[in-house]
């Protein structure tokens, strides 16, 4: 096992010649300067991402996967393209060289090359070029078949660990025919089984009800009453079949979709399971995750257009964070934008709270450097982690890595130039953020292979 800094990351990820017109020192065509070698060469732990698709895509589908919008804008603005955005321009700047094309290749030529190579080769190239030693894969959102964690590991050439989504497990329990009075026990048992080999759990309460959740652990009686409201039936009903909101039971392993808030009790994706949107139940799920001693990820801030962004400020979690602190489990605040400074405050004042920049990194494109610097204003360096939130397109896993390395290198280089820290300090900070924090928080020992 070698130190991470000695693992040579592919040039495309590091911003060398493989990344389109850069010299050996990583000097970019945009004049932003090169990457620090210890940032360029370290293998990353992507502590929150998803699988990639198993098929080729047309241009419209590709553009739709670059945005959180339901429609990239064609209805309201004919001719609008996501390639005329920060993320679209970042795709054109950084992705073509991985497929053997010049930087800034026009979209149709790029997509033609992508189609000629085929999705399997495209995924292999981008995931390898990202320089990932570990991936922590959320398996709870799968609107179409995606690569599994083990498949992601094989394609990326690293290791992968599963993150179990709490709401998907709850909806599978309901779909399996559990009465409201038995829901608490059935969920605990099912979650313990599902998470037996998982690295952590995740809550998407932000999408469903917002983050102003009750802090106290609900009693089983409160859970039964809330489950009865959710299922639309008395707590003593014999089965969900007696409840009007359930159309048909489904497989307990079916991931949820879509990832948008709907009315509580409306049919979900797990074969007709009702959609969970109840603050008491979301809090119950979170406490069950804490009881297993696993890190708990929270979606925070930026998401699709149906999210109530004003309800996704992480400061709304303050009471719950205080209540859960004695459990000793790490809390991971994901994405956070535009509340990344608030997340940094929480990570500073609560010993169990950590944060990342997540999907905002690739969405901000060229401005990701400013985002990373703002995130690092207040958060202790041992509490900030790398994640891409790559989903569907392997380009997003790659862009997350490229833009993160550039942002971190720029931040550390500025401090070196001002004499704020030594080169040894900068190298240590890079290791913490790049992979050591993730391995510590998720209980993985040693360094990336």
Short mmCIF file of C-alpha atoms in Angstrom, two decimals:
data_model
loop_
_atom_site.label_atom_id
_atom_site.label_comp_id
_atom_site.label_asym_id
_atom_site.label_seq_id
_atom_site.Cartn_x
_atom_site.Cartn_y
_atom_site.Cartn_z
CA UNK A 1 0.00 0.00 0.00
CA UNK A 2 1.53 3.30 -1.14
CA UNK A 3 0.91 6.81 0.18
CA UNK A 4 -1.84 8.57 -1.77
CA UNK A 5 0.47 11.34 -2.93
CA UNK A 6 2.56 8.79 -4.78
CA UNK A 7 -0.34 7.56 -6.85
CA UNK A 8 -0.15 9.30 -10.22
CA UNK A 9 -3.57 10.59 -11.19
CA UNK A 10 -4.33 10.57 -14.93
CA UNK A 11 -3.30 13.83 -16.58
CA UNK A 12 -6.85 14.54 -17.69
CA UNK A 13 -7.95 14.76 -14.08
CA UNK A 14 -4.92 16.74 -13.03
CA UNK A 15 -5.25 19.36 -15.72
CA UNK A 16 -2.13 18.36 -17.64
CA UNK A 17 -1.82 17.93 -21.40
CA UNK A 18 -4.54 15.31 -21.29
CA UNK A 19 -6.90 18.03 -20.17
CA UNK A 20 -6.61 20.04 -23.32
CA UNK A 21 -3.73 22.28 -24.19
CA UNK A 22 -2.00 22.47 -20.83
CA UNK A 23 1.71 22.09 -20.33
CA UNK A 24 3.51 19.78 -17.98
CA UNK A 25 3.20 22.26 -15.15
CA UNK A 26 -0.60 22.33 -15.50
CA UNK A 27 -0.65 25.93 -16.74
CA UNK A 28 -4.14 26.32 -18.21
CA UNK A 29 -5.21 28.11 -21.34
CA UNK A 30 -7.45 30.26 -19.14
CA UNK A 31 -4.38 31.71 -17.39
CA UNK A 32 -5.47 30.57 -13.93
CA UNK A 33 -2.14 28.90 -13.17
CA UNK A 34 -1.15 25.30 -12.54
CA UNK A 35 -2.16 22.81 -9.91
CA UNK A 36 -0.02 22.17 -6.88
CA UNK A 37 1.61 18.76 -7.39
CA UNK A 38 0.22 17.28 -4.17
CA UNK A 39 -3.29 18.29 -5.24
CA UNK A 40 -2.78 17.17 -8.82
CA UNK A 41 -1.49 13.73 -7.91
CA UNK A 42 -3.63 12.67 -4.93
CA UNK A 43 -6.39 10.12 -5.36
CA UNK A 44 -9.75 11.40 -4.11
CA UNK A 45 -12.44 9.85 -1.94
CA UNK A 46 -15.78 10.92 -3.45
CA UNK A 47 -17.95 10.68 -0.36
CA UNK A 48 -21.26 11.31 -2.12
CA UNK A 49 -22.12 10.26 -5.65
CA UNK A 50 -24.51 8.08 -7.63
CA UNK A 51 -24.19 5.49 -10.37
CA UNK A 52 -23.89 6.27 -14.07
CA UNK A 53 -26.32 5.28 -16.80
CA UNK A 54 -25.99 2.10 -18.83
CA UNK A 55 -26.89 3.53 -22.24
CA UNK A 56 -25.98 6.12 -24.84
CA UNK A 57 -27.83 9.44 -24.83
CA UNK A 58 -29.00 11.94 -27.43
CA UNK A 59 -28.22 15.64 -27.12
CA UNK A 60 -31.51 16.56 -25.45
CA UNK A 61 -31.05 13.84 -22.84
CA UNK A 62 -27.46 14.85 -22.24
CA UNK A 63 -28.40 18.49 -21.68
CA UNK A 64 -31.27 17.51 -19.37
CA UNK A 65 -28.76 15.68 -17.16
CA UNK A 66 -26.68 18.84 -16.82
CA UNK A 67 -29.38 20.70 -14.91
CA UNK A 68 -31.70 20.36 -11.93
CA UNK A 69 -34.55 21.78 -14.04
CA UNK A 70 -37.35 19.50 -15.22
CA UNK A 71 -37.00 21.11 -18.66
CA UNK A 72 -33.72 22.78 -19.69
CA UNK A 73 -35.79 25.71 -20.92
CA UNK A 74 -36.85 24.87 -24.45
CA UNK A 75 -40.50 25.71 -23.79
CA UNK A 76 -39.83 29.17 -22.36
CA UNK A 77 -36.84 30.07 -24.52
CA UNK A 78 -36.57 28.26 -27.85
CA UNK A 79 -32.94 27.76 -28.78
CA UNK A 80 -31.72 27.82 -25.21
CA UNK A 81 -29.01 25.24 -24.62
CA UNK A 82 -27.34 24.13 -21.41
CA UNK A 83 -24.03 24.44 -23.24
CA UNK A 84 -24.53 28.20 -22.79
CA UNK A 85 -24.13 27.94 -19.01
CA UNK A 86 -21.30 27.52 -16.54
CA UNK A 87 -21.68 23.75 -16.47
CA UNK A 88 -22.07 23.50 -20.25
CA UNK A 89 -18.94 25.52 -20.86
CA UNK A 90 -17.11 23.44 -18.27
CA UNK A 91 -18.09 20.29 -20.18
CA UNK A 92 -16.69 21.79 -23.39
CA UNK A 93 -13.50 22.99 -21.66
CA UNK A 94 -12.55 19.89 -19.71
CA UNK A 95 -14.32 16.82 -21.14
CA UNK A 96 -13.40 16.62 -24.87
CA UNK A 97 -9.70 15.83 -24.24
CA UNK A 98 -10.70 12.72 -22.30
CA UNK A 99 -12.36 11.49 -25.50
CA UNK A 100 -9.43 12.50 -27.70
CA UNK A 101 -10.77 15.88 -28.85
CA UNK A 102 -9.49 19.43 -28.36
CA UNK A 103 -10.77 21.53 -25.49
CA UNK A 104 -13.81 23.65 -26.42
CA UNK A 105 -14.97 21.22 -29.09
CA UNK A 106 -18.46 22.13 -30.31
CA UNK A 107 -21.30 20.21 -28.62
CA UNK A 108 -22.45 18.18 -31.63
CA UNK A 109 -18.94 17.03 -32.45
CA UNK A 110 -18.35 16.13 -28.82
CA UNK A 111 -21.58 14.16 -28.57
CA UNK A 112 -20.84 12.43 -31.87
CA UNK A 113 -17.48 11.26 -30.52
CA UNK A 114 -19.19 10.16 -27.32
CA UNK A 115 -21.71 8.08 -29.28
CA UNK A 116 -18.99 6.52 -31.44
CA UNK A 117 -17.07 5.35 -28.36
CA UNK A 118 -20.19 4.00 -26.62
CA UNK A 119 -21.37 4.52 -23.06
CA UNK A 120 -19.20 1.80 -21.51
CA UNK A 121 -15.95 3.24 -22.85
CA UNK A 122 -17.02 6.79 -22.07
CA UNK A 123 -17.76 5.83 -18.46
CA UNK A 124 -14.45 4.01 -18.14
CA UNK A 125 -12.47 6.97 -19.45
CA UNK A 126 -14.13 9.60 -17.28
CA UNK A 127 -14.24 7.60 -14.05
CA UNK A 128 -10.60 6.58 -14.44
CA UNK A 129 -9.57 10.13 -15.35
CA UNK A 130 -11.28 11.50 -12.22
CA UNK A 131 -8.58 9.85 -10.09
CA UNK A 132 -10.90 8.26 -7.53
CA UNK A 133 -9.66 5.86 -4.88
CA UNK A 134 -13.05 5.50 -3.19
CA UNK A 135 -16.69 6.19 -4.04
CA UNK A 136 -19.54 6.37 -1.53
CA UNK A 137 -22.58 5.63 -3.68
CA UNK A 138 -26.16 6.64 -2.83
CA UNK A 139 -28.30 3.80 -4.22
CA UNK A 140 -31.70 5.22 -3.26
CA UNK A 141 -32.49 7.28 -6.37
CA UNK A 142 -32.61 5.30 -9.59
CA UNK A 143 -35.08 6.57 -12.20
CA UNK A 144 -33.43 4.17 -14.65
CA UNK A 145 -30.86 1.37 -14.24
CA UNK A 146 -27.50 2.72 -13.07
CA UNK A 147 -24.18 1.04 -12.38
CA UNK A 148 -24.14 -0.53 -8.92
CA UNK A 149 -21.49 0.36 -6.34
CA UNK A 150 -19.44 -2.70 -7.22
CA UNK A 151 -19.68 -1.88 -10.92
CA UNK A 152 -18.71 1.74 -10.25
CA UNK A 153 -15.67 0.49 -8.35
CA UNK A 154 -14.62 -1.78 -11.21
CA UNK A 155 -14.99 0.95 -13.83
CA UNK A 156 -13.28 3.63 -11.72
CA UNK A 157 -10.48 1.34 -10.59
CA UNK A 158 -11.13 2.05 -6.90
CA UNK A 159 -13.29 0.88 -4.03
CA UNK A 160 -16.98 1.63 -3.53
CA UNK A 161 -19.25 1.68 -0.49
CA UNK A 162 -23.03 1.98 -0.34
CA UNK A 163 -24.98 4.82 1.25
CA UNK A 164 -28.53 3.70 2.11
CA UNK A 165 -31.33 6.22 1.65
CA UNK A 166 -33.64 6.26 4.66
CA UNK A 167 -36.82 7.31 2.86
CA UNK A 168 -36.46 4.57 0.27
CA UNK A 169 -36.25 1.96 3.02
CA UNK A 170 -39.31 3.43 4.77
CA UNK A 171 -41.35 3.42 1.57
CA UNK A 172 -40.33 -0.17 0.86
CA UNK A 173 -41.51 -1.18 4.34
CA UNK A 174 -44.88 0.44 3.69
CA UNK A 175 -45.15 -1.19 0.26
CA UNK A 176 -44.44 -4.60 1.78
CA UNK A 177 -47.75 -4.54 3.70
CA UNK A 178 -46.76 -3.21 7.12
CA UNK A 179 -49.54 -1.82 9.29
CA UNK A 180 -49.02 1.57 10.88
CA UNK A 181 -48.84 0.19 14.41
CA UNK A 182 -45.95 -2.09 13.40
CA UNK A 183 -44.10 0.40 11.21
CA UNK A 184 -41.50 1.48 13.80
CA UNK A 185 -40.29 -2.04 14.51
CA UNK A 186 -40.43 -3.14 10.89
CA UNK A 187 -38.41 -0.14 9.77
CA UNK A 188 -35.73 -0.66 12.40
CA UNK A 189 -35.35 -4.29 11.40
CA UNK A 190 -35.31 -3.58 7.68
CA UNK A 191 -32.85 -0.71 7.99
CA UNK A 192 -30.48 -2.79 10.10
CA UNK A 193 -30.53 -5.46 7.41
CA UNK A 194 -30.14 -3.07 4.48
CA UNK A 195 -27.33 -1.12 6.16
CA UNK A 196 -25.39 -4.13 7.42
CA UNK A 197 -22.60 -3.52 4.90
CA UNK A 198 -23.26 0.16 4.22
CA UNK A 199 -20.89 3.03 4.99
CA UNK A 200 -23.67 5.43 5.95
CA UNK A 201 -27.29 6.51 5.55
CA UNK A 202 -28.86 9.53 3.91
CA UNK A 203 -31.94 11.68 4.54
CA UNK A 204 -33.75 13.63 1.82
CA UNK A 205 -36.10 15.32 4.27
CA UNK A 206 -35.11 18.60 2.62
CA UNK A 207 -36.93 17.51 -0.52
CA UNK A 208 -40.02 16.34 1.32
CA UNK A 209 -40.70 18.66 4.27
CA UNK A 210 -37.65 20.90 4.65
CA UNK A 211 -35.06 20.85 7.40
CA UNK A 212 -37.04 22.43 10.26
CA UNK A 213 -37.48 18.99 11.82
CA UNK A 214 -38.50 18.17 15.38
CA UNK A 215 -35.42 17.42 17.43
CA UNK A 216 -36.72 14.96 20.00
CA UNK A 217 -36.72 11.25 19.26
CA UNK A 218 -40.37 10.29 18.50
CA UNK A 219 -41.97 7.60 20.63
CA UNK A 220 -43.30 4.47 18.96
CA UNK A 221 -46.83 5.73 19.62
CA UNK A 222 -46.02 8.99 17.83
CA UNK A 223 -44.49 7.03 14.96
CA UNK A 224 -47.60 4.85 14.69
CA UNK A 225 -49.87 7.88 14.60
CA UNK A 226 -47.70 9.58 11.99
CA UNK A 227 -47.53 6.39 9.92
CA UNK A 228 -51.31 6.13 10.03
CA UNK A 229 -51.60 9.67 8.69
CA UNK A 230 -49.04 8.89 6.02
CA UNK A 231 -50.74 5.66 4.94
CA UNK A 232 -54.18 7.24 5.10
CA UNK A 233 -55.60 4.62 7.42
CA UNK A 234 -56.13 3.88 11.13
CA UNK A 235 -53.04 2.74 13.00
CA UNK A 236 -54.77 -0.57 13.63
CA UNK A 237 -55.59 -1.25 9.96
CA UNK A 238 -54.79 -4.79 8.95
CA UNK A 239 -52.62 -3.91 5.98
CA UNK A 240 -51.82 -1.07 3.62
CA UNK A 241 -54.39 -2.61 1.31
CA UNK A 242 -57.01 -1.16 3.68
CA UNK A 243 -55.61 2.35 3.08
CA UNK A 244 -56.82 4.35 0.12
CA UNK A 245 -53.45 5.88 -0.76
CA UNK A 246 -51.75 2.58 -1.56
CA UNK A 247 -52.53 1.28 -5.02
CA UNK A 248 -50.46 -1.89 -4.96
CA UNK A 249 -47.59 -3.34 -2.94
CA UNK A 250 -44.14 -3.37 -4.52
CA UNK A 251 -40.66 -4.74 -4.05
CA UNK A 252 -38.87 -3.54 -0.90
CA UNK A 253 -35.70 -3.15 -2.96
CA UNK A 254 -37.17 -0.74 -5.53
CA UNK A 255 -35.45 2.67 -5.36
CA UNK A 256 -37.58 5.76 -5.14
CA UNK A 257 -38.22 8.18 -7.98
CA UNK A 258 -38.62 10.97 -8.81
CA UNK A 259 -36.60 13.04 -6.35
CA UNK A 260 -39.14 15.80 -5.96
CA UNK A 261 -41.44 16.65 -3.07
CA UNK A 262 -45.00 15.48 -3.48
CA UNK A 263 -47.97 15.50 -1.16
CA UNK A 264 -47.73 13.14 1.77
CA UNK A 265 -49.47 9.89 0.96
CA UNK A 266 -49.33 10.37 -2.80
CA UNK A 267 -48.23 7.24 -4.67
CA UNK A 268 -44.48 6.80 -4.70
CA UNK A 269 -42.31 4.79 -7.03
CA UNK A 270 -41.86 1.62 -5.02
CA UNK A 271 -44.69 -0.19 -6.75
CA UNK A 272 -47.33 2.20 -5.38
CA UNK A 273 -45.85 2.86 -1.94
CA UNK A 274 -47.04 6.20 -0.54
CA UNK A 275 -44.58 9.05 -0.69
CA UNK A 276 -43.15 9.83 2.73
CA UNK A 277 -43.44 13.49 3.71
CA UNK A 278 -44.02 13.74 7.45
CA UNK A 279 -41.65 15.60 9.81
CA UNK A 280 -42.17 13.13 12.66
CA UNK A 281 -41.33 10.17 10.45
CA UNK A 282 -38.30 11.83 8.88
CA UNK A 283 -36.96 12.54 12.36
CA UNK A 284 -37.67 8.94 13.37
CA UNK A 285 -35.70 7.63 10.38
CA UNK A 286 -32.76 9.86 11.24
CA UNK A 287 -32.69 8.65 14.85
CA UNK A 288 -32.80 5.04 13.62
CA UNK A 289 -29.75 5.73 11.48
CA UNK A 290 -28.01 7.23 14.50
CA UNK A 291 -28.84 4.12 16.53
CA UNK A 292 -26.86 2.07 14.02
CA UNK A 293 -23.82 4.27 14.61
CA UNK A 294 -23.56 5.21 10.94
CA UNK A 295 -22.71 8.62 9.48
CA UNK A 296 -25.88 10.45 8.43
CA UNK A 297 -25.87 12.44 5.22
CA UNK A 298 -28.39 15.28 4.73
CA UNK A 299 -29.29 16.86 1.44
CA UNK A 300 -29.00 20.61 2.08
CA UNK A 301 -29.73 23.56 -0.18
CA UNK A 302 -29.57 23.42 -3.97
CA UNK A 303 -31.84 20.93 -5.72
CA UNK A 304 -34.48 20.72 -8.41
CA UNK A 305 -37.15 23.39 -8.90
CA UNK A 306 -39.75 21.69 -6.70
CA UNK A 307 -37.57 21.94 -3.61
CA UNK A 308 -38.50 24.68 -1.14
CA UNK A 309 -35.04 26.22 -1.04
CA UNK A 310 -35.92 28.56 1.82
CA UNK A 311 -36.67 25.45 3.91
CA UNK A 312 -33.28 23.90 3.13
CA UNK A 313 -31.01 26.21 5.13
CA UNK A 314 -28.88 23.95 7.35
CA UNK A 315 -29.36 26.35 10.29
CA UNK A 316 -32.87 24.87 10.54
CA UNK A 317 -31.21 21.64 11.69
CA UNK A 318 -29.61 23.28 14.72
CA UNK A 319 -31.95 21.82 17.35
CA UNK A 320 -31.72 18.33 15.84
CA UNK A 321 -27.94 18.59 15.66
CA UNK A 322 -27.83 19.45 19.37
CA UNK A 323 -30.14 16.55 20.24
CA UNK A 324 -28.25 13.98 18.19
CA UNK A 325 -24.74 15.02 19.24
CA UNK A 326 -24.55 12.63 22.25
CA UNK A 327 -25.11 9.71 19.87
CA UNK A 328 -21.60 10.34 18.56
CA UNK A 329 -22.41 9.82 14.88
CA UNK A 330 -21.01 12.10 12.17
CA UNK A 331 -23.48 14.33 10.35
CA UNK A 332 -22.62 15.16 6.74
CA UNK A 333 -24.16 18.29 5.21
CA UNK A 334 -24.23 17.76 1.44
CA UNK A 335 -24.07 20.44 -1.29
CA UNK A 336 -25.23 23.35 0.90
CA UNK A 337 -25.18 26.03 -1.83
CA UNK A 338 -26.20 28.84 -1.41
CA UNK A 339 -25.98 28.13 2.34
CA UNK A 340 -22.38 26.92 2.29
CA UNK A 341 -21.22 29.60 4.73
CA UNK A 342 -23.97 28.63 7.15
CA UNK A 343 -22.85 25.01 6.82
CA UNK A 344 -19.28 26.08 7.57
CA UNK A 345 -20.49 27.71 10.78
CA UNK A 346 -22.29 24.55 11.87
CA UNK A 347 -19.24 22.42 11.08
CA UNK A 348 -17.13 24.72 13.23
CA UNK A 349 -19.37 24.83 16.31
CA UNK A 350 -20.61 21.22 16.34
CA UNK A 351 -17.92 18.54 16.69
CA UNK A 352 -19.92 15.92 14.79
CA UNK A 353 -20.88 18.07 11.77
CA UNK A 354 -19.03 17.97 8.43
CA UNK A 355 -19.76 19.50 5.04
CA UNK A 356 -18.96 19.47 1.32
CA UNK A 357 -19.72 21.53 -1.80
CA UNK A 358 -21.17 18.61 -3.76
CA UNK A 359 -23.17 19.20 -6.90
CA UNK A 360 -22.63 22.97 -6.74
CA UNK A 361 -19.01 22.37 -7.78
CA UNK A 362 -19.76 21.20 -11.30
CA UNK A 363 -22.83 23.40 -11.67
CA UNK A 364 -20.78 26.55 -10.97
CA UNK A 365 -18.15 25.57 -13.51
CA UNK A 366 -15.48 28.26 -13.76
CA UNK A 367 -16.79 29.85 -10.54
CA UNK A 368 -16.24 26.67 -8.52
CA UNK A 369 -12.89 28.10 -7.41
CA UNK A 370 -14.71 30.93 -5.60
CA UNK A 371 -17.15 28.43 -4.07
CA UNK A 372 -14.37 26.26 -2.63
CA UNK A 373 -12.65 29.32 -1.16
CA UNK A 374 -15.90 30.49 0.46
CA UNK A 375 -16.55 27.03 1.91
CA UNK A 376 -13.08 27.03 3.47
CA UNK A 377 -13.44 30.43 5.13
CA UNK A 378 -14.78 29.02 8.39
CA UNK A 379 -15.01 25.23 8.31
CA UNK A 380 -12.13 23.41 10.05
CA UNK A 381 -10.11 21.67 7.38
CA UNK A 382 -10.70 18.32 9.09
CA UNK A 383 -14.47 18.81 8.60
CA UNK A 384 -14.59 19.48 4.84
CA UNK A 385 -14.84 16.57 2.37
CA UNK A 386 -14.76 16.13 -1.39
CA UNK A 387 -17.85 14.97 -3.24
CA UNK A 388 -19.03 15.22 -6.84
CA UNK A 389 -22.69 14.19 -6.50
CA UNK A 390 -22.12 12.83 -9.99
CA UNK A 391 -25.31 11.23 -11.29
CA UNK A 392 -26.08 9.57 -14.60
CA UNK A 393 -23.38 11.16 -16.76
CA UNK A 394 -19.79 10.12 -15.92
CA UNK A 395 -18.75 13.59 -17.06
CA UNK A 396 -20.21 14.92 -13.78
CA UNK A 397 -17.99 12.68 -11.63
CA UNK A 398 -15.02 13.85 -13.69
CA UNK A 399 -15.93 17.55 -13.69
CA UNK A 400 -16.43 17.45 -9.93
CA UNK A 401 -12.88 16.15 -9.50
CA UNK A 402 -11.29 18.55 -11.99
CA UNK A 403 -13.02 21.66 -10.67
CA UNK A 404 -12.48 20.66 -7.06
CA UNK A 405 -8.74 20.15 -7.61
CA UNK A 406 -8.53 23.52 -9.31
CA UNK A 407 -10.43 25.26 -6.53
CA UNK A 408 -8.44 23.62 -3.74
CA UNK A 409 -5.13 24.27 -5.47
CA UNK A 410 -6.02 27.92 -6.03
CA UNK A 411 -7.01 28.34 -2.38
CA UNK A 412 -3.84 26.71 -1.06
CA UNK A 413 -1.57 28.50 -3.53
CA UNK A 414 -3.01 31.88 -2.49
CA UNK A 415 -2.23 31.09 1.15
CA UNK A 416 1.29 30.04 0.23
CA UNK A 417 1.79 33.26 -1.67
CA UNK A 418 0.62 35.31 1.32
CA UNK A 419 2.69 33.32 3.80
CA UNK A 420 -0.49 32.16 5.56
CA UNK A 421 0.82 28.58 5.76
CA UNK A 422 3.80 26.48 4.78
CA UNK A 423 3.97 24.01 1.92
CA UNK A 424 3.85 21.19 4.50
CA UNK A 425 0.67 22.70 5.92
CA UNK A 426 -0.85 22.97 2.45
CA UNK A 427 -0.02 19.36 1.62
CA UNK A 428 -1.56 18.18 4.89
CA UNK A 429 -4.74 20.21 4.28
CA UNK A 430 -5.02 18.73 0.78
CA UNK A 431 -4.74 15.19 2.15
CA UNK A 432 -7.37 15.87 4.81
CA UNK A 433 -9.90 17.25 2.37
CA UNK A 434 -9.06 14.97 -0.54
CA UNK A 435 -9.40 11.64 1.22
CA UNK A 436 -8.33 11.42 4.89
CA UNK A 437 -11.48 13.05 6.30
CA UNK A 438 -13.74 10.67 4.40
CA UNK A 439 -11.78 7.62 5.48
CA UNK A 440 -11.85 8.74 9.11
CA UNK A 441 -15.55 9.67 9.17
CA UNK A 442 -16.72 6.52 7.40
CA UNK A 443 -14.42 4.24 9.39
CA UNK A 444 -12.02 3.24 6.63
CA UNK A 445 -8.40 2.87 7.73
CA UNK A 446 -5.18 3.58 5.91
CA UNK A 447 -4.61 5.47 2.67
CA UNK A 448 -6.03 4.97 -0.82
CA UNK A 449 -4.32 2.22 -2.76
#
